[in-house]
PDB file of C-alpha atoms in Angstrom:
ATOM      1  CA  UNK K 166       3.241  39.231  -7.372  1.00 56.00           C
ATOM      2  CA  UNK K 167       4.030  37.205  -3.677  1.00 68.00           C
ATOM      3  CA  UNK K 168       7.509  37.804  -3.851  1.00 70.00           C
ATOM      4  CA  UNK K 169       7.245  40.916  -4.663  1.00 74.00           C
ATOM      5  CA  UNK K 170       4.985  41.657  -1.966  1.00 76.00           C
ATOM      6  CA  UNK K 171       7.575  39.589   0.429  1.00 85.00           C
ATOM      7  CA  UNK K 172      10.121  42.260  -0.924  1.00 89.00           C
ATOM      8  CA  UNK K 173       7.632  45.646   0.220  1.00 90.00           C
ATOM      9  CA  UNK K 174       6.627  43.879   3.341  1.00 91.00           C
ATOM     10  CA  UNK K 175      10.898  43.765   3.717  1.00 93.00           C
ATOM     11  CA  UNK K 176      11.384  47.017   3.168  1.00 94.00           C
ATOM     12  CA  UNK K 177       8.272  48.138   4.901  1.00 93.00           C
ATOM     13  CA  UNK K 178       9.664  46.323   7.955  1.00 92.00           C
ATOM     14  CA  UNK K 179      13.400  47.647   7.435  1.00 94.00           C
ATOM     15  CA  UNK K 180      11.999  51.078   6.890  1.00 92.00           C
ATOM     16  CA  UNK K 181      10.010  50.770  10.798  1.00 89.00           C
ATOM     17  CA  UNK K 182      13.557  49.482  12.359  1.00 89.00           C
ATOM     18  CA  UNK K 183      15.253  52.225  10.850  1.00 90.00           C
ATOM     19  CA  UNK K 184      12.759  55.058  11.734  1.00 87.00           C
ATOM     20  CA  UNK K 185      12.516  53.995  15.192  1.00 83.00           C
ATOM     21  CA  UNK K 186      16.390  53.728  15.935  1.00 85.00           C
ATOM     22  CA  UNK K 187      17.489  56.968  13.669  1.00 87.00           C
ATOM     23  CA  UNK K 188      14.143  59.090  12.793  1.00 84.00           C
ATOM     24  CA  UNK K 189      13.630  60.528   9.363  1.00 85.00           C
ATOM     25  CA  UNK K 190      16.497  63.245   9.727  1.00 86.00           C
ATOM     26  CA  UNK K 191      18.962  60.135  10.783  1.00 90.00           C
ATOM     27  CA  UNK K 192      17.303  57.093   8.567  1.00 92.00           C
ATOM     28  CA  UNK K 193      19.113  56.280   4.646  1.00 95.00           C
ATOM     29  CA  UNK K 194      17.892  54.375   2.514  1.00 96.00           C
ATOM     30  CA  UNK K 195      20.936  52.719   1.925  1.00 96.00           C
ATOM     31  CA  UNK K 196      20.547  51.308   5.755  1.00 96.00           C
ATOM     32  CA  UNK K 197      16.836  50.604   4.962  1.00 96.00           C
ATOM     33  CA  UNK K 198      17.988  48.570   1.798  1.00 96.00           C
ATOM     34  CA  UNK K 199      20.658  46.848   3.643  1.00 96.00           C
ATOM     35  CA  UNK K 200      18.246  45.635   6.555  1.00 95.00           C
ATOM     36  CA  UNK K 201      15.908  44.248   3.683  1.00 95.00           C
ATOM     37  CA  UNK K 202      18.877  42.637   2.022  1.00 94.00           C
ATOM     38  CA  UNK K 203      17.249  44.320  -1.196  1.00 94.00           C
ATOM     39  CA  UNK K 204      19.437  46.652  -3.610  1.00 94.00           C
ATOM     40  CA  UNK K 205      18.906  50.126  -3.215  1.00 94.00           C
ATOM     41  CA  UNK K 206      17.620  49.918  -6.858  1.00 94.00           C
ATOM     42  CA  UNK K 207      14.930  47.908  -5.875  1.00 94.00           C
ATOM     43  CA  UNK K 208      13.956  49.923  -2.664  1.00 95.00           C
ATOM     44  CA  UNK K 209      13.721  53.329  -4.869  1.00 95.00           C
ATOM     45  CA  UNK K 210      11.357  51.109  -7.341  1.00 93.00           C
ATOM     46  CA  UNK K 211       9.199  50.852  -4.313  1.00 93.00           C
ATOM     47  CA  UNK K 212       9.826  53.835  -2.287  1.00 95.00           C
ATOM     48  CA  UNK K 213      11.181  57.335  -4.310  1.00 95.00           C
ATOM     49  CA  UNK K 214      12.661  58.636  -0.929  1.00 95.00           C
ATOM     50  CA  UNK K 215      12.815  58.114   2.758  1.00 93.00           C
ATOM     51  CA  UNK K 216       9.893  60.429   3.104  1.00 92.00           C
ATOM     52  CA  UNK K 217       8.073  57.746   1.017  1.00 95.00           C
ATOM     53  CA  UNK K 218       8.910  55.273   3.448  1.00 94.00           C
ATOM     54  CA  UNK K 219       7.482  56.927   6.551  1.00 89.00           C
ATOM     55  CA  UNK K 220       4.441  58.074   4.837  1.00 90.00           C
ATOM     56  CA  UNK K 221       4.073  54.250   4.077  1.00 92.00           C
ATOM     57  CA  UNK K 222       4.713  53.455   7.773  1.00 88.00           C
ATOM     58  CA  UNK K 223       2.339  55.980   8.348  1.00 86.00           C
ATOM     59  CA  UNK K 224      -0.133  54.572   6.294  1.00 88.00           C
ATOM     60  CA  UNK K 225      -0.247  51.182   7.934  1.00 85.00           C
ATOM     61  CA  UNK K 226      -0.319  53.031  11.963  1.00 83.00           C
ATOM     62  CA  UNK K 227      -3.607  54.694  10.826  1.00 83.00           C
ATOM     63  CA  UNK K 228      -4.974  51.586   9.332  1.00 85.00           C
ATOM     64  CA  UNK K 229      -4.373  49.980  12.504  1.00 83.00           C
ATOM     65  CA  UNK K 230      -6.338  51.955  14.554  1.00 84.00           C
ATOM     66  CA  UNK K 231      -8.828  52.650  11.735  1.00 84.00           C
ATOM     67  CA  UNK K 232     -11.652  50.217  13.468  1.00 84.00           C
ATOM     68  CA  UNK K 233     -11.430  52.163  16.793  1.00 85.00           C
ATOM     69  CA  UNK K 234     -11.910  55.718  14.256  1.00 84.00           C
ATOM     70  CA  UNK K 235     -15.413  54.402  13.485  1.00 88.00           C
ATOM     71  CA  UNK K 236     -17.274  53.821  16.876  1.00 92.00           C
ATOM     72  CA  UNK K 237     -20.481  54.913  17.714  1.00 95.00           C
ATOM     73  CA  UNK K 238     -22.851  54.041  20.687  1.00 97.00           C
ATOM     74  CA  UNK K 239     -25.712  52.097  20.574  1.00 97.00           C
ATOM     75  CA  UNK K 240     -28.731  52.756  22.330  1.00 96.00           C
ATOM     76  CA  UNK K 241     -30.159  49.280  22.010  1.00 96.00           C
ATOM     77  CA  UNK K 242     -27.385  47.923  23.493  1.00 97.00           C
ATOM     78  CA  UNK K 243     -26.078  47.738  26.993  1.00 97.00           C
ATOM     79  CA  UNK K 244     -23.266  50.405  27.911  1.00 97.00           C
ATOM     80  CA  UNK K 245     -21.465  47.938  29.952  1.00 97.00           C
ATOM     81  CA  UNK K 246     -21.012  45.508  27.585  1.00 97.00           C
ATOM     82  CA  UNK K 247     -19.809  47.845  24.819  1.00 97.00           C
ATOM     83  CA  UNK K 248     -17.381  49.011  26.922  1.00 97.00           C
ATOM     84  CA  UNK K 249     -15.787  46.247  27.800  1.00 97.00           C
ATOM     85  CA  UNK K 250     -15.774  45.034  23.974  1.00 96.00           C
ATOM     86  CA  UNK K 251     -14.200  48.925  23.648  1.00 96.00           C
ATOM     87  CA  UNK K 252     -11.375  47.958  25.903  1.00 96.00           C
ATOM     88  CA  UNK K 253     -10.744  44.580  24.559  1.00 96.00           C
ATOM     89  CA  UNK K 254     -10.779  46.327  21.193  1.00 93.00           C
ATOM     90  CA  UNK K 255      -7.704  48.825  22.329  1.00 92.00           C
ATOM     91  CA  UNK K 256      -6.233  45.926  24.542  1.00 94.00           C
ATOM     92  CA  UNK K 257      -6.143  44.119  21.051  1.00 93.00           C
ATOM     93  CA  UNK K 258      -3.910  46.557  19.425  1.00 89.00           C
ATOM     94  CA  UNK K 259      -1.986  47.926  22.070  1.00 91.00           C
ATOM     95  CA  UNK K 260      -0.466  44.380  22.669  1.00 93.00           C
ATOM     96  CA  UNK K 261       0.226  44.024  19.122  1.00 89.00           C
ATOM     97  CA  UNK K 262       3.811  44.261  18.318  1.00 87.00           C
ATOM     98  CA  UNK K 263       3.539  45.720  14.991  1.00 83.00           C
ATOM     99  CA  UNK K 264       1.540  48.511  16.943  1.00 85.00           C
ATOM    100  CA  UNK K 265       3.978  48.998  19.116  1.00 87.00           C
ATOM    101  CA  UNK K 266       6.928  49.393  16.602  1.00 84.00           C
ATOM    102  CA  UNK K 267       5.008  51.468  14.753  1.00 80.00           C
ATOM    103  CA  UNK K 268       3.927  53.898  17.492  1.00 84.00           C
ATOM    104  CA  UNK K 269       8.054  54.274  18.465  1.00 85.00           C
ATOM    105  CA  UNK K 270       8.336  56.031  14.780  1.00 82.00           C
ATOM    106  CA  UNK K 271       5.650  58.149  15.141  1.00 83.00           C
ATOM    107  CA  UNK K 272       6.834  58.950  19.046  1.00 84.00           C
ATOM    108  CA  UNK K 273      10.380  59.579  17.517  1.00 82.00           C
ATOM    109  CA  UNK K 274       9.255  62.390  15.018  1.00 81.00           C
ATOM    110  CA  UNK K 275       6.941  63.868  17.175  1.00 84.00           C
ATOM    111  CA  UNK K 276      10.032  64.554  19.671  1.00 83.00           C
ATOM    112  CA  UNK K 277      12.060  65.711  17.157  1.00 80.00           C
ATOM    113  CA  UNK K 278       9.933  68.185  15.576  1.00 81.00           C
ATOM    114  CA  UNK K 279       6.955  70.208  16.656  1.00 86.00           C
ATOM    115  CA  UNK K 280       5.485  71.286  13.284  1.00 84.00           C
ATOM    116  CA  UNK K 281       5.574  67.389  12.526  1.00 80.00           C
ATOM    117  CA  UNK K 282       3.981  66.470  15.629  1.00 84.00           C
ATOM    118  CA  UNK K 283       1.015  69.468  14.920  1.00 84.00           C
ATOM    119  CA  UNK K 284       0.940  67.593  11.582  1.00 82.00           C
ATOM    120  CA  UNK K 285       0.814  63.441  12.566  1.00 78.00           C
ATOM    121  CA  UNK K 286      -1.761  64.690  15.653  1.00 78.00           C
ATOM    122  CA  UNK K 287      -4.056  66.050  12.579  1.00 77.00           C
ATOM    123  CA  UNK K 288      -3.781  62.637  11.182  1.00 74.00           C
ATOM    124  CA  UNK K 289      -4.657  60.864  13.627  1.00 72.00           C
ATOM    125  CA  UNK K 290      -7.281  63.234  15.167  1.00 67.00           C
ATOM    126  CA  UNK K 291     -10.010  61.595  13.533  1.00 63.00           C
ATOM    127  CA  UNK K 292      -9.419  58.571  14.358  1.00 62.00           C
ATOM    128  CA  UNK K 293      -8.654  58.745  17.891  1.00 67.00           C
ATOM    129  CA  UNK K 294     -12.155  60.782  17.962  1.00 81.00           C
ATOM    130  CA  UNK K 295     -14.016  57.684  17.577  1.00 87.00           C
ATOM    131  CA  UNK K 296     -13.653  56.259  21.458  1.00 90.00           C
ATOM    132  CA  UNK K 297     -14.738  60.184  22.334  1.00 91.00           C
ATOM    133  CA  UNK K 298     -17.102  59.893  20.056  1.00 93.00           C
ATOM    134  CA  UNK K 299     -18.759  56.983  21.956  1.00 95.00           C
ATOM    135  CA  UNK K 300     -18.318  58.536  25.435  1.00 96.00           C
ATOM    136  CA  UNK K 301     -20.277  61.350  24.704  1.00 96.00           C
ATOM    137  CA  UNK K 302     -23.378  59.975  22.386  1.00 97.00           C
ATOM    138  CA  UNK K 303     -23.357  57.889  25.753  1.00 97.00           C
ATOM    139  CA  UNK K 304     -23.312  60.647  27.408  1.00 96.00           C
ATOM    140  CA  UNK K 305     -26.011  61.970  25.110  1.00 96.00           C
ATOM    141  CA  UNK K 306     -28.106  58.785  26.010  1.00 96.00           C
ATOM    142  CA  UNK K 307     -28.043  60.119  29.519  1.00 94.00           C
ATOM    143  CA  UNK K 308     -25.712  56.968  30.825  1.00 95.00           C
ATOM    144  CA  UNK K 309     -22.916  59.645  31.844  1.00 95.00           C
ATOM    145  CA  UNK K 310     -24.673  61.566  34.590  1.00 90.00           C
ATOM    146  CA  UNK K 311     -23.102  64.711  34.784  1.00 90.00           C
ATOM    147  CA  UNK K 312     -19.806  63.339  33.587  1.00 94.00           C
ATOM    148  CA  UNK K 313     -18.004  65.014  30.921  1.00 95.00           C
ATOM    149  CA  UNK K 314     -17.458  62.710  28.460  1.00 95.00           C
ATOM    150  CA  UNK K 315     -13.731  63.875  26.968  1.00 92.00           C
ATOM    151  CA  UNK K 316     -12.480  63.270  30.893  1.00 93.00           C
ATOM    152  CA  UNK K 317     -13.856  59.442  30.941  1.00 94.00           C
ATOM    153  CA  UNK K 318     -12.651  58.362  27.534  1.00 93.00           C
ATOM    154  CA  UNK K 319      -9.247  59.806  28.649  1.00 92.00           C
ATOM    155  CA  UNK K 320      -9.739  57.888  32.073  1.00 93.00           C
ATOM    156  CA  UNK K 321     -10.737  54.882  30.473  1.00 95.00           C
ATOM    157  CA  UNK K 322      -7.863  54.575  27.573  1.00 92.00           C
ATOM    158  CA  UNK K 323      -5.414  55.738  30.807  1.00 93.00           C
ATOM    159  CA  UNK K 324      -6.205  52.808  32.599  1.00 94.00           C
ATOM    160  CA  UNK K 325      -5.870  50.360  30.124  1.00 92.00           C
ATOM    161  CA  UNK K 326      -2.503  51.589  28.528  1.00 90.00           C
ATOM    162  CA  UNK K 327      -1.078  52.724  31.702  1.00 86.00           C
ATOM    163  CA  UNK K 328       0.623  49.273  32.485  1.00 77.00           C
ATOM    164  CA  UNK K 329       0.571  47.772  29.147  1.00 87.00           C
ATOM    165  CA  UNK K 330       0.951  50.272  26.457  1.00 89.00           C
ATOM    166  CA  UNK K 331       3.570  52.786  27.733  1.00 87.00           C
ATOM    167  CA  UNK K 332       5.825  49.562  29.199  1.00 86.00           C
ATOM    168  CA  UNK K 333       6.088  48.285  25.658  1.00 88.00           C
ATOM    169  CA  UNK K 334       6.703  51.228  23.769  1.00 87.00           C
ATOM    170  CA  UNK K 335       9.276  52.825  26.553  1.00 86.00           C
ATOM    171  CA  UNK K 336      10.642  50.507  28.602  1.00 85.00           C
ATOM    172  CA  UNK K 337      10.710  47.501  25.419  1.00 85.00           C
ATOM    173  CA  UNK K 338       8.751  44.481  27.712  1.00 88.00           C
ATOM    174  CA  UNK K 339       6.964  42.498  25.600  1.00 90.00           C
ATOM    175  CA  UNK K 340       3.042  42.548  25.634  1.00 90.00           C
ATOM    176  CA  UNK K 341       1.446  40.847  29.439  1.00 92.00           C
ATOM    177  CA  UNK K 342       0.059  37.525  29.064  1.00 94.00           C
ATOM    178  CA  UNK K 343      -3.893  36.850  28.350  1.00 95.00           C
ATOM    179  CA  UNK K 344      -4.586  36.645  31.640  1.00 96.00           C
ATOM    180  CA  UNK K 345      -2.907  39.816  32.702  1.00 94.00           C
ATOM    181  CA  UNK K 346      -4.781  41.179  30.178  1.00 95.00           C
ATOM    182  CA  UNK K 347      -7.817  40.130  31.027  1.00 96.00           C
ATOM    183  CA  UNK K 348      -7.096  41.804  34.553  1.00 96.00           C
ATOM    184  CA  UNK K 349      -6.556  45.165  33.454  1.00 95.00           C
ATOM    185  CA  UNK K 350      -9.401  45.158  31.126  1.00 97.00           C
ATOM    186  CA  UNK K 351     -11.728  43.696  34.142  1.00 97.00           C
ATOM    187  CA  UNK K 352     -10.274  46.647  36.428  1.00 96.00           C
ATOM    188  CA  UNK K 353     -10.702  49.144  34.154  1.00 96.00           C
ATOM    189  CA  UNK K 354     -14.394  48.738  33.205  1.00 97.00           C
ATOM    190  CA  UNK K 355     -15.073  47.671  36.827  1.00 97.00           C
ATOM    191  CA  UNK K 356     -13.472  51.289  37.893  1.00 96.00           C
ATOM    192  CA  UNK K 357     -15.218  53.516  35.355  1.00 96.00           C
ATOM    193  CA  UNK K 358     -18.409  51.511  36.035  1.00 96.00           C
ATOM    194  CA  UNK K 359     -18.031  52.452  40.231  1.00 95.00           C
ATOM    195  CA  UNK K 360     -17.408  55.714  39.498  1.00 92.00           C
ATOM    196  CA  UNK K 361     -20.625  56.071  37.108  1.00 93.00           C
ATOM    197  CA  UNK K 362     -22.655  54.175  39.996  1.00 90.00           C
ATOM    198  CA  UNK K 363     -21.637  57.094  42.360  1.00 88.00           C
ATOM    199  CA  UNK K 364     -22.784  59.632  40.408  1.00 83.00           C
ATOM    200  CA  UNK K 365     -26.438  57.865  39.808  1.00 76.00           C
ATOM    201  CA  UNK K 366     -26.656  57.017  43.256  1.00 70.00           C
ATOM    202  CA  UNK K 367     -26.221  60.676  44.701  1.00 66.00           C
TER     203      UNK K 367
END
């Protein structure tokens, strides 16, 4: 069962280099089963057709951001706090490679094709909806002012992928260092949390 495992993880892994350097239209399988070092016999055991193999790719993006798809504020406990265990959550997974490679296959098909891209937002709608989610049963808890809640989530998630995120997935620099990290999540939370003191204080 292990090595057989070994061999999906493979051609899970071959399948992710492929996608992000050709796209579906450009990907084979007989590249895919050449980067695993598997026979193409053994790759169609695991995976009937290419389209299998991004739907698997798929499959594992969506897990990854499947913890962030189930937030929800809490009113016992304090709103700075959560947020900064928020950000450390996305800082988490936006530094992880895997992430990263991931979100290049997804980036590629949504440039190539607009019906896919209405079709892999639907996907993923829910679970991005969680960290809105939170913003605006914060907002609900009165700790938003007059804020609207959709603009601050956006503002918030900006911040922290702005110099992280977009450098890995783009420009192919590896993930900042813990401390740099650490940084951006301190500036983030310490900018959101200024702008919600202005509002209170006016």
């Amino acid at each position: 069962m292990n090595r057989s495992l070994n061999k999906r993880t493979a051609m899970l892994d071959a399948g992710i280099a492929e996608l992000a350097e050709q796209g579906l239209a450009g990907a084979s399988m007989e590249s895919i089963a050449g980067r695993a070092e598997v026979s193409k016999r053994t790759l169609y055991k695991h995976f009937p057709s290419k389209d299998a193999v991004f739907e698997a790719v798929l499959a594992l993006l969506i897990e990854r951001v499947d913890p962030l798809g189930k937030l929800h504020y809490d009113k016992q406990r304090d709103f700075a706090e959560q947020l900064r265990e928020i950000a450390e959550q996305e800082m988490q997974l936006i530094c992880d490679p895997d992430f990263v490679r991931l979100s290049r296959v997804l980036m590629v098909e949504c440039m190539r094709s607009e019906e896919r891209s209405l079709s892999l937002m639907a996907q993923f709608g829910e679970k991005e909806n969680g960290l809105f989610r939170w913003f605006s049963e914060a907002g609900d808890a009165g700790k938003l002012g007059k804020l609207d809640p959709r603009a601050l989530a956006d503002l918030f998630v900006a911040m922290l992928k702005s110099s992280v995120y977009w450098h890995s997935v783009i420009a192919w620099q590896p993930a900042p260092n813990k401390a740099t990290q650490k940084r951006v999540i301190d500036e983030a939370c310490l900018t959101l949390m200024s702008r919600l003191q202005q509002v209170r204080s006016r």
